Structure formats: structure tokens, C-alpha cells
Coordinates of N, CA and C in Angstrom, one line a residue:
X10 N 0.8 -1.2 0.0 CA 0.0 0.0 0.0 C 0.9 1.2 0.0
X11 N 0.6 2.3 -1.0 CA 1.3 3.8 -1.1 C 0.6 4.7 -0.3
X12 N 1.4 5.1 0.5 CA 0.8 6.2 1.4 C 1.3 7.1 1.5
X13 N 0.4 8.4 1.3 CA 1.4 9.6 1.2 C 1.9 10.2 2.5
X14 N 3.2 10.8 2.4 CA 3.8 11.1 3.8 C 3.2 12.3 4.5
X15 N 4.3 12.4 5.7 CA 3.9 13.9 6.9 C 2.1 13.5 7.1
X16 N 1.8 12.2 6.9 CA 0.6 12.0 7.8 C 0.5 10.7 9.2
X17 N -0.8 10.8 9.8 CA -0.6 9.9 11.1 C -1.8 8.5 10.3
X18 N -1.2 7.5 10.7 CA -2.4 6.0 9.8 C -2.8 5.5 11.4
X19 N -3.3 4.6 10.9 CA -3.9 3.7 12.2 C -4.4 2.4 11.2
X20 N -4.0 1.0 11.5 CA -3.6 -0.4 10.9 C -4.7 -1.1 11.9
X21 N -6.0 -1.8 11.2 CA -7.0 -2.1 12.3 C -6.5 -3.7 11.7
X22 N -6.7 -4.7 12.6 CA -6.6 -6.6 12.5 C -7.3 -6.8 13.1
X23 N -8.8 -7.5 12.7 CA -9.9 -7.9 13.5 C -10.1 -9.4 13.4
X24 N -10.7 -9.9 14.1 CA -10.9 -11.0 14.3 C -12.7 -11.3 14.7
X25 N -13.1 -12.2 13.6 CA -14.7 -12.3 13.5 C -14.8 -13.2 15.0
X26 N -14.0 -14.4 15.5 CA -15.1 -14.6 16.2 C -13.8 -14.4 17.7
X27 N -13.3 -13.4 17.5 CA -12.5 -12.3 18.8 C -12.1 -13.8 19.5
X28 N -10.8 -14.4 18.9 CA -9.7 -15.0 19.7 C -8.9 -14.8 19.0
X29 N -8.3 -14.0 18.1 CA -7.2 -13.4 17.8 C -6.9 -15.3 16.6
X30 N -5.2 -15.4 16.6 CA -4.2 -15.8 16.0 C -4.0 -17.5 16.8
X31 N -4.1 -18.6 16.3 CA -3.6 -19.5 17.1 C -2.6 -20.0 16.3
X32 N -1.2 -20.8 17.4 CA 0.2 -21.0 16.3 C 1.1 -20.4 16.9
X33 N 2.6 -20.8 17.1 CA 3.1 -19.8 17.2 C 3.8 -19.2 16.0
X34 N 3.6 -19.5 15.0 CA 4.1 -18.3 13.6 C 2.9 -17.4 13.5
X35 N 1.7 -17.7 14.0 CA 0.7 -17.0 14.2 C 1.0 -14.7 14.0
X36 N 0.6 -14.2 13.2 CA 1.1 -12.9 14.1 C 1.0 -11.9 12.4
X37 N 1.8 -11.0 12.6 CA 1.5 -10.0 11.7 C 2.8 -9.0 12.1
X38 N 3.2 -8.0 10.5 CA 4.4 -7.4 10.6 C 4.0 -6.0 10.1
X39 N 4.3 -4.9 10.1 CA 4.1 -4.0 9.3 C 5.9 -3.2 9.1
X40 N 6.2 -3.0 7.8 CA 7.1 -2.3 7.4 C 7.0 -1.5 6.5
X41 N 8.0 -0.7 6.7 CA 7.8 1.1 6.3 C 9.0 1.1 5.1
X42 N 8.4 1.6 3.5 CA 9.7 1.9 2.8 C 9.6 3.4 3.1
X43 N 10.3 4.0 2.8 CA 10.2 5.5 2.6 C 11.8 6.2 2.7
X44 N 11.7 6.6 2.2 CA 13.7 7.6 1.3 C 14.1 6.6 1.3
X45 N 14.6 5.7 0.8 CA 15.1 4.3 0.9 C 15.6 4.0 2.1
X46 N 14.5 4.0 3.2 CA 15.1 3.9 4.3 C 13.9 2.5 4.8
X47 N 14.2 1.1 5.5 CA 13.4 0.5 5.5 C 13.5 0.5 6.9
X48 N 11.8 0.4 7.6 CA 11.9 0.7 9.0 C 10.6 -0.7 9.5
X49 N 10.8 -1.3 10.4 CA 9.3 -2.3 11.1 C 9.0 -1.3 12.4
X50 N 8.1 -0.8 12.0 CA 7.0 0.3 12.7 C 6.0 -0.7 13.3
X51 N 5.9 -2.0 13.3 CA 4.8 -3.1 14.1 C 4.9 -4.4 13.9
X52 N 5.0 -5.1 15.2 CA 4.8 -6.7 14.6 C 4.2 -7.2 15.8
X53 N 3.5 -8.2 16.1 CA 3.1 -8.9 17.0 C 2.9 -9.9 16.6
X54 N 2.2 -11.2 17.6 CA 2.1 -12.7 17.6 C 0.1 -12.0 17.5
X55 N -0.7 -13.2 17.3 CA -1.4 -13.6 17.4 C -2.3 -13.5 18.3
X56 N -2.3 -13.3 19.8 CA -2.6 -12.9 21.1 C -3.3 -11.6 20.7
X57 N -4.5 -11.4 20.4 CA -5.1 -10.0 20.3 C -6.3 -9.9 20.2
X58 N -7.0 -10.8 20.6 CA -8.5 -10.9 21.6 C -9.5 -10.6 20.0
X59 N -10.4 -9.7 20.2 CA -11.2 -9.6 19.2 C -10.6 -8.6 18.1
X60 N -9.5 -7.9 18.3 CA -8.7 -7.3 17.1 C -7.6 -5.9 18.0
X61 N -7.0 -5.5 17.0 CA -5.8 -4.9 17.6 C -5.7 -3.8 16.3
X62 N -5.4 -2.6 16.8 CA -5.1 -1.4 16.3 C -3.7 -0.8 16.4
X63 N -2.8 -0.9 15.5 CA -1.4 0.0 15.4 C -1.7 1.2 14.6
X64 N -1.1 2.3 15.4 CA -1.0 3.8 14.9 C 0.5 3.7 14.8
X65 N 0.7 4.6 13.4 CA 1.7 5.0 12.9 C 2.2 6.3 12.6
X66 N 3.4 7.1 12.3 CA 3.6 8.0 11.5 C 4.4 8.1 10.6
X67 N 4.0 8.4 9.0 CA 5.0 8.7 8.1 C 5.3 9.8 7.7
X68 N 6.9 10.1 8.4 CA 7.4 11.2 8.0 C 7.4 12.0 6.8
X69 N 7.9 13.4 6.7 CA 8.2 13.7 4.9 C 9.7 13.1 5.2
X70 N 10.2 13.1 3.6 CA 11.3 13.0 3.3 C 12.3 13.8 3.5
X71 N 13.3 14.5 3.7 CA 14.3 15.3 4.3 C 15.1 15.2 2.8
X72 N 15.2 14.5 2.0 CA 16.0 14.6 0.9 C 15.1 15.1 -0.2
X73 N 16.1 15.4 -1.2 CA 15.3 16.0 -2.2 C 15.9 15.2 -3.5
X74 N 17.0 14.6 -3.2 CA 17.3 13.9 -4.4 C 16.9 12.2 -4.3
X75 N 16.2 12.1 -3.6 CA 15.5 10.7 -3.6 C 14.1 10.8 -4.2
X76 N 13.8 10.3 -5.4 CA 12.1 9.9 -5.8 C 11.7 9.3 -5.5
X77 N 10.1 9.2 -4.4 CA 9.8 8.1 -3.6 C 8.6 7.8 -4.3
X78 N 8.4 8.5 -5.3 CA 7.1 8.1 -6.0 C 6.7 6.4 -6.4
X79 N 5.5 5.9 -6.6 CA 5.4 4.8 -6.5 C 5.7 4.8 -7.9
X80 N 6.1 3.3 -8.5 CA 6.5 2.9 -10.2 C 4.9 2.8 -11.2
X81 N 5.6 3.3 -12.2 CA 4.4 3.6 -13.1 C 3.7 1.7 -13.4
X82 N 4.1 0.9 -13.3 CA 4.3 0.1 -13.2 C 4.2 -1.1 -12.2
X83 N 3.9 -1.4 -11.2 CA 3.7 -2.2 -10.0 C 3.6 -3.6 -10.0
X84 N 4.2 -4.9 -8.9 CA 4.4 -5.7 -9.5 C 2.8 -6.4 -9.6
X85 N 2.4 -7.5 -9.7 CA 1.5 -8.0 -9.2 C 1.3 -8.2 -8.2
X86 N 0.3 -7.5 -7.1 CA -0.2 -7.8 -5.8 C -0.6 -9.5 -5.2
X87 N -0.5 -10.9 -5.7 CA -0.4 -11.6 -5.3 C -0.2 -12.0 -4.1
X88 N -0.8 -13.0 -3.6 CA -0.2 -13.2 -1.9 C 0.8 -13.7 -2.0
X89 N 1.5 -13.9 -0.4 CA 3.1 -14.6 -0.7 C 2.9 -15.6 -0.5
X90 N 4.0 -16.6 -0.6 CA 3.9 -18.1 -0.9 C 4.5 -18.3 -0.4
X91 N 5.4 -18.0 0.7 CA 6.1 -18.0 1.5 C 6.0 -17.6 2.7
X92 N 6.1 -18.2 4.2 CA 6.3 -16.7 5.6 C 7.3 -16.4 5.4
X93 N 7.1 -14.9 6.5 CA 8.0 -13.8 5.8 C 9.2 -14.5 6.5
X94 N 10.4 -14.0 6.4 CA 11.7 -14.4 6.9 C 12.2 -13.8 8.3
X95 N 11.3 -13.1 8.7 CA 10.9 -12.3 10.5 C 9.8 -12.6 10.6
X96 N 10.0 -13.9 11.5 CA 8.6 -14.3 11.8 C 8.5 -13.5 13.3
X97 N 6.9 -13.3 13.6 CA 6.8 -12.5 14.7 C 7.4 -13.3 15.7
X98 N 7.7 -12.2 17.0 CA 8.5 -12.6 17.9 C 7.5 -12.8 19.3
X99 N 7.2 -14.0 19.2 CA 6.2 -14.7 20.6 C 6.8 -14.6 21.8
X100 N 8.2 -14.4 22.2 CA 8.8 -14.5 23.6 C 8.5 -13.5 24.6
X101 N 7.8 -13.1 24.1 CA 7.5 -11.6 24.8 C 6.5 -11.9 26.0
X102 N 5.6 -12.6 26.2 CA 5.0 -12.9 27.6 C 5.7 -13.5 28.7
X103 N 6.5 -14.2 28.5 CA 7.5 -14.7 29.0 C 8.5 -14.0 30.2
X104 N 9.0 -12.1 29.5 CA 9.2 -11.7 29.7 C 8.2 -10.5 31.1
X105 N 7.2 -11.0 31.1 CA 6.5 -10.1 32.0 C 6.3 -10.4 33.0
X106 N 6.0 -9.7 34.4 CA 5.6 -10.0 35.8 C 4.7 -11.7 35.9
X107 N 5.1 -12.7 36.4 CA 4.0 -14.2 36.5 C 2.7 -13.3 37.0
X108 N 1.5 -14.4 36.9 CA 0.2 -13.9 37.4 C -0.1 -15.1 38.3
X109 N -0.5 -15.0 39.7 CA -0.8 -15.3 40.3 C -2.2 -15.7 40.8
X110 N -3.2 -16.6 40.3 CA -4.9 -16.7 40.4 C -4.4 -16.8 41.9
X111 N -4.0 -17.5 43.1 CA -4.4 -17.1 44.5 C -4.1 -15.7 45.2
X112 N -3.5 -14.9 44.1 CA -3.3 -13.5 44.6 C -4.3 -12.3 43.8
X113 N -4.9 -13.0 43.0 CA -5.7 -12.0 42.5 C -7.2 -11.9 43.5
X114 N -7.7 -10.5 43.7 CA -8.5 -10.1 45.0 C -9.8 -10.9 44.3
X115 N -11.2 -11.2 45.0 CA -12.4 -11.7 45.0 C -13.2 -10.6 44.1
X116 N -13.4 -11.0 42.5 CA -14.0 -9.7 41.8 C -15.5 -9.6 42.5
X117 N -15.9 -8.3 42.4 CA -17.5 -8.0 42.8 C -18.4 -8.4 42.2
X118 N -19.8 -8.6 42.7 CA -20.5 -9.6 41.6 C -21.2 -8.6 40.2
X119 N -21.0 -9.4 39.1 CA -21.4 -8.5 38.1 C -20.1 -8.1 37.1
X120 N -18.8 -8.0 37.4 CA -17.8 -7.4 37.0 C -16.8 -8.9 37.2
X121 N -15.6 -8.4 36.5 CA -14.6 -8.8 35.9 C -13.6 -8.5 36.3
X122 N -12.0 -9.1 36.3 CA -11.2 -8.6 36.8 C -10.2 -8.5 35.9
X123 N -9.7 -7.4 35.2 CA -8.7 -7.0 34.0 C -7.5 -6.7 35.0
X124 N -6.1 -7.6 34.4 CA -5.0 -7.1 34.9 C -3.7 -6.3 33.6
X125 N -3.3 -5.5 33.7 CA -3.1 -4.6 32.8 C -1.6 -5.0 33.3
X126 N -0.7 -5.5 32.4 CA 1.1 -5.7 32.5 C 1.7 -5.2 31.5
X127 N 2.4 -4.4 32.0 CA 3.3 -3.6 31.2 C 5.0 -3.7 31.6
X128 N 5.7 -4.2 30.8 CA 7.8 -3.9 30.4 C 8.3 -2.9 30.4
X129 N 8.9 -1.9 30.3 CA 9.0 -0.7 30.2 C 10.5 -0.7 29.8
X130 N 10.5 0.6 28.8 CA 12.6 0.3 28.3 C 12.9 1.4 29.4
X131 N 13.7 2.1 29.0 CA 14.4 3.2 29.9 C 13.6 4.5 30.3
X132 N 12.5 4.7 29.3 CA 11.9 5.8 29.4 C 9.9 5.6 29.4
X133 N 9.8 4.9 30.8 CA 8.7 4.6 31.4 C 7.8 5.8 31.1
X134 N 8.3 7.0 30.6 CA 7.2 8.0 31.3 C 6.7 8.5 30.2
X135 N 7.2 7.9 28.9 CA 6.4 8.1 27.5 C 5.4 7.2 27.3
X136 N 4.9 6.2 28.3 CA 3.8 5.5 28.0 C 2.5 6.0 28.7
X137 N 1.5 6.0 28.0 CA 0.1 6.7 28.1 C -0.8 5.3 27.8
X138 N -1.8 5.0 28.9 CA -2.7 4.1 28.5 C -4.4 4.5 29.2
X139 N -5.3 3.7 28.1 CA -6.3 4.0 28.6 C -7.2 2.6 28.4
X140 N -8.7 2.8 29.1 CA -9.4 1.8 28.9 C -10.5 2.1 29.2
X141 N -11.8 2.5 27.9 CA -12.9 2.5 27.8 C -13.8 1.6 27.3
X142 N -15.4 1.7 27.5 CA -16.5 1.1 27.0 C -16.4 1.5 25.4
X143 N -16.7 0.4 24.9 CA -15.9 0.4 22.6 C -17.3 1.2 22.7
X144 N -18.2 0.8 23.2 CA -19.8 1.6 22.0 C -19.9 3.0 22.6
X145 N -19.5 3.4 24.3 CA -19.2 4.9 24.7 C -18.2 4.9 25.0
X146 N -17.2 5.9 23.9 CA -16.1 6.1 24.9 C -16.0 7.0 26.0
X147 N -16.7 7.5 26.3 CA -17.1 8.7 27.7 C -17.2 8.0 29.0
X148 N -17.6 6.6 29.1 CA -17.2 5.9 30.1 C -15.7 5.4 30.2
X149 N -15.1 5.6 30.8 CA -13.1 5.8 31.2 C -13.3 5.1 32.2
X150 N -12.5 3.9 31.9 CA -12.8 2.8 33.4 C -11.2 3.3 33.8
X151 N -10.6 3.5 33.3 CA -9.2 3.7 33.5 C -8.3 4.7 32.9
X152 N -7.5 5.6 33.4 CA -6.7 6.0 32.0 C -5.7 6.9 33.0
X153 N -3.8 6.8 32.5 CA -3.2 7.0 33.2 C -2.4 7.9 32.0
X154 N -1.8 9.3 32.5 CA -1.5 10.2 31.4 C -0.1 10.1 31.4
X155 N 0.8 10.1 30.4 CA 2.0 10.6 30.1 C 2.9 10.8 31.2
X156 N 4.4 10.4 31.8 CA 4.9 10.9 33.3 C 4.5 10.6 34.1
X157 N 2.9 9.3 34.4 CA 3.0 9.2 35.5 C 3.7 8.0 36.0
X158 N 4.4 7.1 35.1 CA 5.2 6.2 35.4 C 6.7 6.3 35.2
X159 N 7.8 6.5 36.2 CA 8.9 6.9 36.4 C 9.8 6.2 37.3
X160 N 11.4 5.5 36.8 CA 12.2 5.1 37.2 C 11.2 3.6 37.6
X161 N 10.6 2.9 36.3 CA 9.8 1.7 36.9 C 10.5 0.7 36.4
X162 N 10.4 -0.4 36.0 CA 10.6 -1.2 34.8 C 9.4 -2.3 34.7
X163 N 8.4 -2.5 35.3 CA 7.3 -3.0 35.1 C 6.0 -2.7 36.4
X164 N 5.0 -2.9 35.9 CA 3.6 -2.2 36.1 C 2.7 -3.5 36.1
X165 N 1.5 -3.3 37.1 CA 0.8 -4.5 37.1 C -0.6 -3.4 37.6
X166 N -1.8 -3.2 36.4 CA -2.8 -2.7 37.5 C -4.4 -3.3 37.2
X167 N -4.7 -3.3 38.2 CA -5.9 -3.6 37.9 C -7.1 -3.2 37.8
X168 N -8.1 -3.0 36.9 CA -9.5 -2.8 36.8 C -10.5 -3.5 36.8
X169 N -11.8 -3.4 37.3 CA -12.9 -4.1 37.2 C -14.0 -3.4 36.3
X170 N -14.7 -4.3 36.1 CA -15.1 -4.1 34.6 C -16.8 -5.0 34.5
X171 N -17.5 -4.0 34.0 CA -18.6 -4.8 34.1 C -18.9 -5.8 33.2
X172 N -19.4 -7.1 33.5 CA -19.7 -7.9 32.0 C -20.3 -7.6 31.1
X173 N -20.5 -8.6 30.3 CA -21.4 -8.3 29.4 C -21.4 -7.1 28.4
X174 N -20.4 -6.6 28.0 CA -19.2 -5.3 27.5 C -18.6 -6.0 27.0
X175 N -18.2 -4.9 25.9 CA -16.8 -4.6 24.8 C -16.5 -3.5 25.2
X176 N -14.5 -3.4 25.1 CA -13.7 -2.8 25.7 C -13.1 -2.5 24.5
X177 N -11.9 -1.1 24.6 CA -10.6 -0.7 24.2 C -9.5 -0.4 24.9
X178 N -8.9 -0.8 25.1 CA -7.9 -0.7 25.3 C -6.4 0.0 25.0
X179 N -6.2 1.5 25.0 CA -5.5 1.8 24.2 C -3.8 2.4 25.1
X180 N -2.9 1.6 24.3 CA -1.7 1.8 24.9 C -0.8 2.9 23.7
X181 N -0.2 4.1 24.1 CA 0.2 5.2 22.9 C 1.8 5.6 24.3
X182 N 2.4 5.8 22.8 CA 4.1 6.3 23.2 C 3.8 7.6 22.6
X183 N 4.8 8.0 23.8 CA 4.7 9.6 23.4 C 5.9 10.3 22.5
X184 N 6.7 9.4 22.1 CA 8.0 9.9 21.0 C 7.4 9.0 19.9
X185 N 6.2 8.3 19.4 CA 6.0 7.4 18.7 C 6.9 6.4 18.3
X186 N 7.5 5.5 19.1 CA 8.6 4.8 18.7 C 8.4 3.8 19.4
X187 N 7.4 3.4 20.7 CA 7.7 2.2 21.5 C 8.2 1.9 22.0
X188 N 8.4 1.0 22.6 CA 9.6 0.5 23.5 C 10.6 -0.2 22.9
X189 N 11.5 -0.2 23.8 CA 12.7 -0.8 22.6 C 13.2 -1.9 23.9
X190 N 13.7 -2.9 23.0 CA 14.6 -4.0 24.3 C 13.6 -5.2 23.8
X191 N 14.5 -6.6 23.9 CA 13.7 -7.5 23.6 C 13.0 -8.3 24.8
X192 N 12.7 -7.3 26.2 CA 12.1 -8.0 27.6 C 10.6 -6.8 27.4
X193 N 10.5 -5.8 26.5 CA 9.7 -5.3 26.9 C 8.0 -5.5 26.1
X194 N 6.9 -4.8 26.3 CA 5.5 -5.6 26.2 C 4.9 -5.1 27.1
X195 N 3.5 -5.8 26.8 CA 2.2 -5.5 27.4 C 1.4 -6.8 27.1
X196 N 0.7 -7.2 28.3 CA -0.1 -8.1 28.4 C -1.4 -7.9 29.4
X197 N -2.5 -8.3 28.7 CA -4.2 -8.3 29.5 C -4.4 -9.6 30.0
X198 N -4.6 -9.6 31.3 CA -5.2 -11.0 31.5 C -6.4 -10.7 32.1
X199 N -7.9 -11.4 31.8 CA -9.1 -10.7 32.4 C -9.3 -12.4 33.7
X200 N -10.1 -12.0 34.8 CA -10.5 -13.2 35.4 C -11.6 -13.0 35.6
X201 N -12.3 -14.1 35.2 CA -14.2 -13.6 35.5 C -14.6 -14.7 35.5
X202 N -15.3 -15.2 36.4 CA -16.6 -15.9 37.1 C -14.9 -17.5 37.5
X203 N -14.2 -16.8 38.2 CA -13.4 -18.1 38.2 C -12.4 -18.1 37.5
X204 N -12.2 -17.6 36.2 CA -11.5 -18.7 34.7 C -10.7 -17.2 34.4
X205 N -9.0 -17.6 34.3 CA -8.3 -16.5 34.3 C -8.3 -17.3 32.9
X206 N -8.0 -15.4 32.0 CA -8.0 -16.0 30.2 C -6.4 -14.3 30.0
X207 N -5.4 -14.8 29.3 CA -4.8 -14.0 28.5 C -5.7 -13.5 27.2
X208 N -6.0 -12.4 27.6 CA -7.0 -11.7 26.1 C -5.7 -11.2 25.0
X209 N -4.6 -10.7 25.4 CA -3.9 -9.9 24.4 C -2.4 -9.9 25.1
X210 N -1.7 -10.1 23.8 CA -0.2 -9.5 24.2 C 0.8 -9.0 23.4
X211 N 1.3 -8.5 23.8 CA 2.5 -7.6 22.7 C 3.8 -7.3 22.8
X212 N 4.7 -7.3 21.9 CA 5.9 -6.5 22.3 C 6.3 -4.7 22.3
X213 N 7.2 -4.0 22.4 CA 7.3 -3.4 22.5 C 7.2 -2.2 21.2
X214 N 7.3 -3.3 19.6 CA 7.3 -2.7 18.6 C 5.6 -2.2 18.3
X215 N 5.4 -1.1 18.2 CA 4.2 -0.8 18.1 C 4.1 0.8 17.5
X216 N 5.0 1.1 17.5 CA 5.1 2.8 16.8 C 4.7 3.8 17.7
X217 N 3.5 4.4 17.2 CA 3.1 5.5 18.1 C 1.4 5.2 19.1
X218 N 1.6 3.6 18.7 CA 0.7 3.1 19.9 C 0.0 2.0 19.5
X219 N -0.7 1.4 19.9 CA -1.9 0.0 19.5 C -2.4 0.1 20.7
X220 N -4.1 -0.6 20.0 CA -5.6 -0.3 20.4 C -5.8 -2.3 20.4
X221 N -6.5 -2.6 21.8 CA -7.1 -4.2 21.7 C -8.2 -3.6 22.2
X222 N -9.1 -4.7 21.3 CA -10.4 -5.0 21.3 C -11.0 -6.1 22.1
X223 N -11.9 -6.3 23.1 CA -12.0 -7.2 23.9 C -13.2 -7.1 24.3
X224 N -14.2 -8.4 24.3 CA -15.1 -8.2 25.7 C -14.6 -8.8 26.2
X225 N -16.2 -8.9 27.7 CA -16.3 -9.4 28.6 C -17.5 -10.2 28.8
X226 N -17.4 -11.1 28.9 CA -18.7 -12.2 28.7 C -19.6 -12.1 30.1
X227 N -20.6 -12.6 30.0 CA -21.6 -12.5 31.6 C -21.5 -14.2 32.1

């Protein structure tokens, strides 16, 4: 796909019946040409509940002797026949705080228990997250701004959540670049009526943010 530059995209992956990718080659890549510079602006595994949103930005070009115009010419769009040769990188849960079911508190009746895990590289305090109702976003079950996480390296929090809902969940860097380090990520685990479930997880490649999509069953 040609996209014209100095604008902001957003890369939606849905999933019809919301369990994401099973497999571990399972997963998805996104890469950036632009001034002949080739960049992976997003990749994840499979892990992404009912669908997952990457936000991006493509710069202008700073050269002037580079034509980045697309070829008059294009090859044939065909699918590949091949996986790619960076297969996504699944080690990433691995890397986060364990979850404990005898330490998680007694959810209230009606609600759900979302645990929100977060890696963090060096600069904790460019991460901004939130978590609303998908059909109102004006209900904010959660949302923690820019700076307020400092000198951390990982984050565990939790929300309750009413059933019977669809959720977003949105995690945004504030230099749009992500986390960097191959220990860092985010991972949801929800517990409800009993049955702890990983709804989503991620590494730290994500650009200038990614959105999961999730309910909550009754």
C-alpha cells in the first residue's frame, strides 16, 4: 500500500469470532519503505482478543534527491507463498511479571477482573494508557497520562469491569517509537466468574501506539 507522507495511519486486525491468531508463527508485521530507508514500525504474535489497532507515523522525506514516487508500473499484488523471513516474535510474555490466580482479589458480583502488564525500556514515562466502554467512549474505566510512570521497569494494574461489554484498550508512546529492548510488552489478562484468560499481548514494537479490542462475557 502507497501512502502519502507527513501524515498519522492507524492499521486495524480484527478477528470475526475475537480470539485473535492460534500458532506460534501466528502474528502479523508491518514495514515502512520511505527515502530508501526500510523501518518495522509493528509486529506482534497472534494474542489480540477480538482485534488490535497499530497507529503510525510517516514522515516527509528530508532529501530532495530521492524519488519516492510509486513505479508507473507495480508488480502484481499476489499473496506470498512464502512466511516472511521475521517471523513475529512470541517471547514476549515470558518476559513479563508471572500472574498469580491465588493472589488475585475476590471480583464483585457483576464485574470482571482486568490485569493490565506492562515492560518498560528506559523511558517509562512516554507510556500513556487507557481503557474504555468500545460503544461509549465517555465511560473511562481507567486512564493514566504521560509521566506518570517513572524510574519503573514494570507495572501490574488492575480494573474491574462490568460484564457483558466490549472494551478498548489503548496503549500510545509519546516519542511514537515504542519501547525498545527484547524484555519489553504488554499483556491483559481478564478473570471472570473463576477462569483467568490472556485476552492480548504484545511487544514493545508498536510505533506510536496499539488499540485491543476485547469483551467481557456475563
Amino acid at each position: 500500500v502507497y501512502l502519502p507522507t507527513g501524515n498519522e495511519y492507524v492499521f486495524s486486525l480484527l478477528d470475526r469470532m475475537q480470539d485473535g491468531m492460534f500458532g506460534s508463527n501466528a502474528g502479523y508485521q508491518l514495514t515502512l519503505f520511505n527515502n530508501g530507508i526500510t523501518t518495522e514500525i509493528a509486529k506482534g504474535g497472534g494474542k489480540y482478543g477480538a482485534g488490535i489497532q497499530e497507529m503510525f507515523y510517516v514522515p516527509v522525506p528530508t532529501s530532495e534527491t530521492v524519488d519516492n514516487s510509486p513505479p508507473t508500473t507495480p508488480s502484481p499484488t499476489s499473496g506470498p507463498t512464502e512466511s516472511p523471513t521475521a517471523s513475529p516474535d512470541t517471547s514476549y510474555p515470558t518476559a513479563l511479571p508471572p500472574v498469580s490466580d491465588a493472589s488475585l482479589p475476590e471480583s464483585p458480583s457483576s464485574h470482571a477482573l482486568l490485569k493490565v502488564l506492562i515492560s518498560f525500556d528506559e523511558h517509562p514515562e512516554e507510556v500513556r494508557w487507557k481503557l474504555v466502554n468500545k460503544n461509549d467512549p465517555s465511560q473511562v474505566y481507567r486512564e493514566v497520562p504521560f509521566g506518570s510512570y517513572v524510574d519503573v521497569e514494570h507495572i501490574t494494574e488492575e480494573v474491574y469491569l462490568p460484564t457483558g461489554n466490549e472494551y478498548v484498550f489503548s496503549l500510545l508512546d509519546e516519542k511514537m517509537d515504542g519501547l525498545y529492548g527484547t524484555g519489553t510488552g504488554y499483556q491483559l489478562i481478564l478473570v471472570n466468574n473463576g477462569v483467568t484468560t490472556e485476552i492480548a499481548s504484545g511487544n514493545g514494537n508498536y510505533g506510536a501506539g496499539v488499540q485491543v479490542f476485547f469483551s467481557v462475557p456475563q
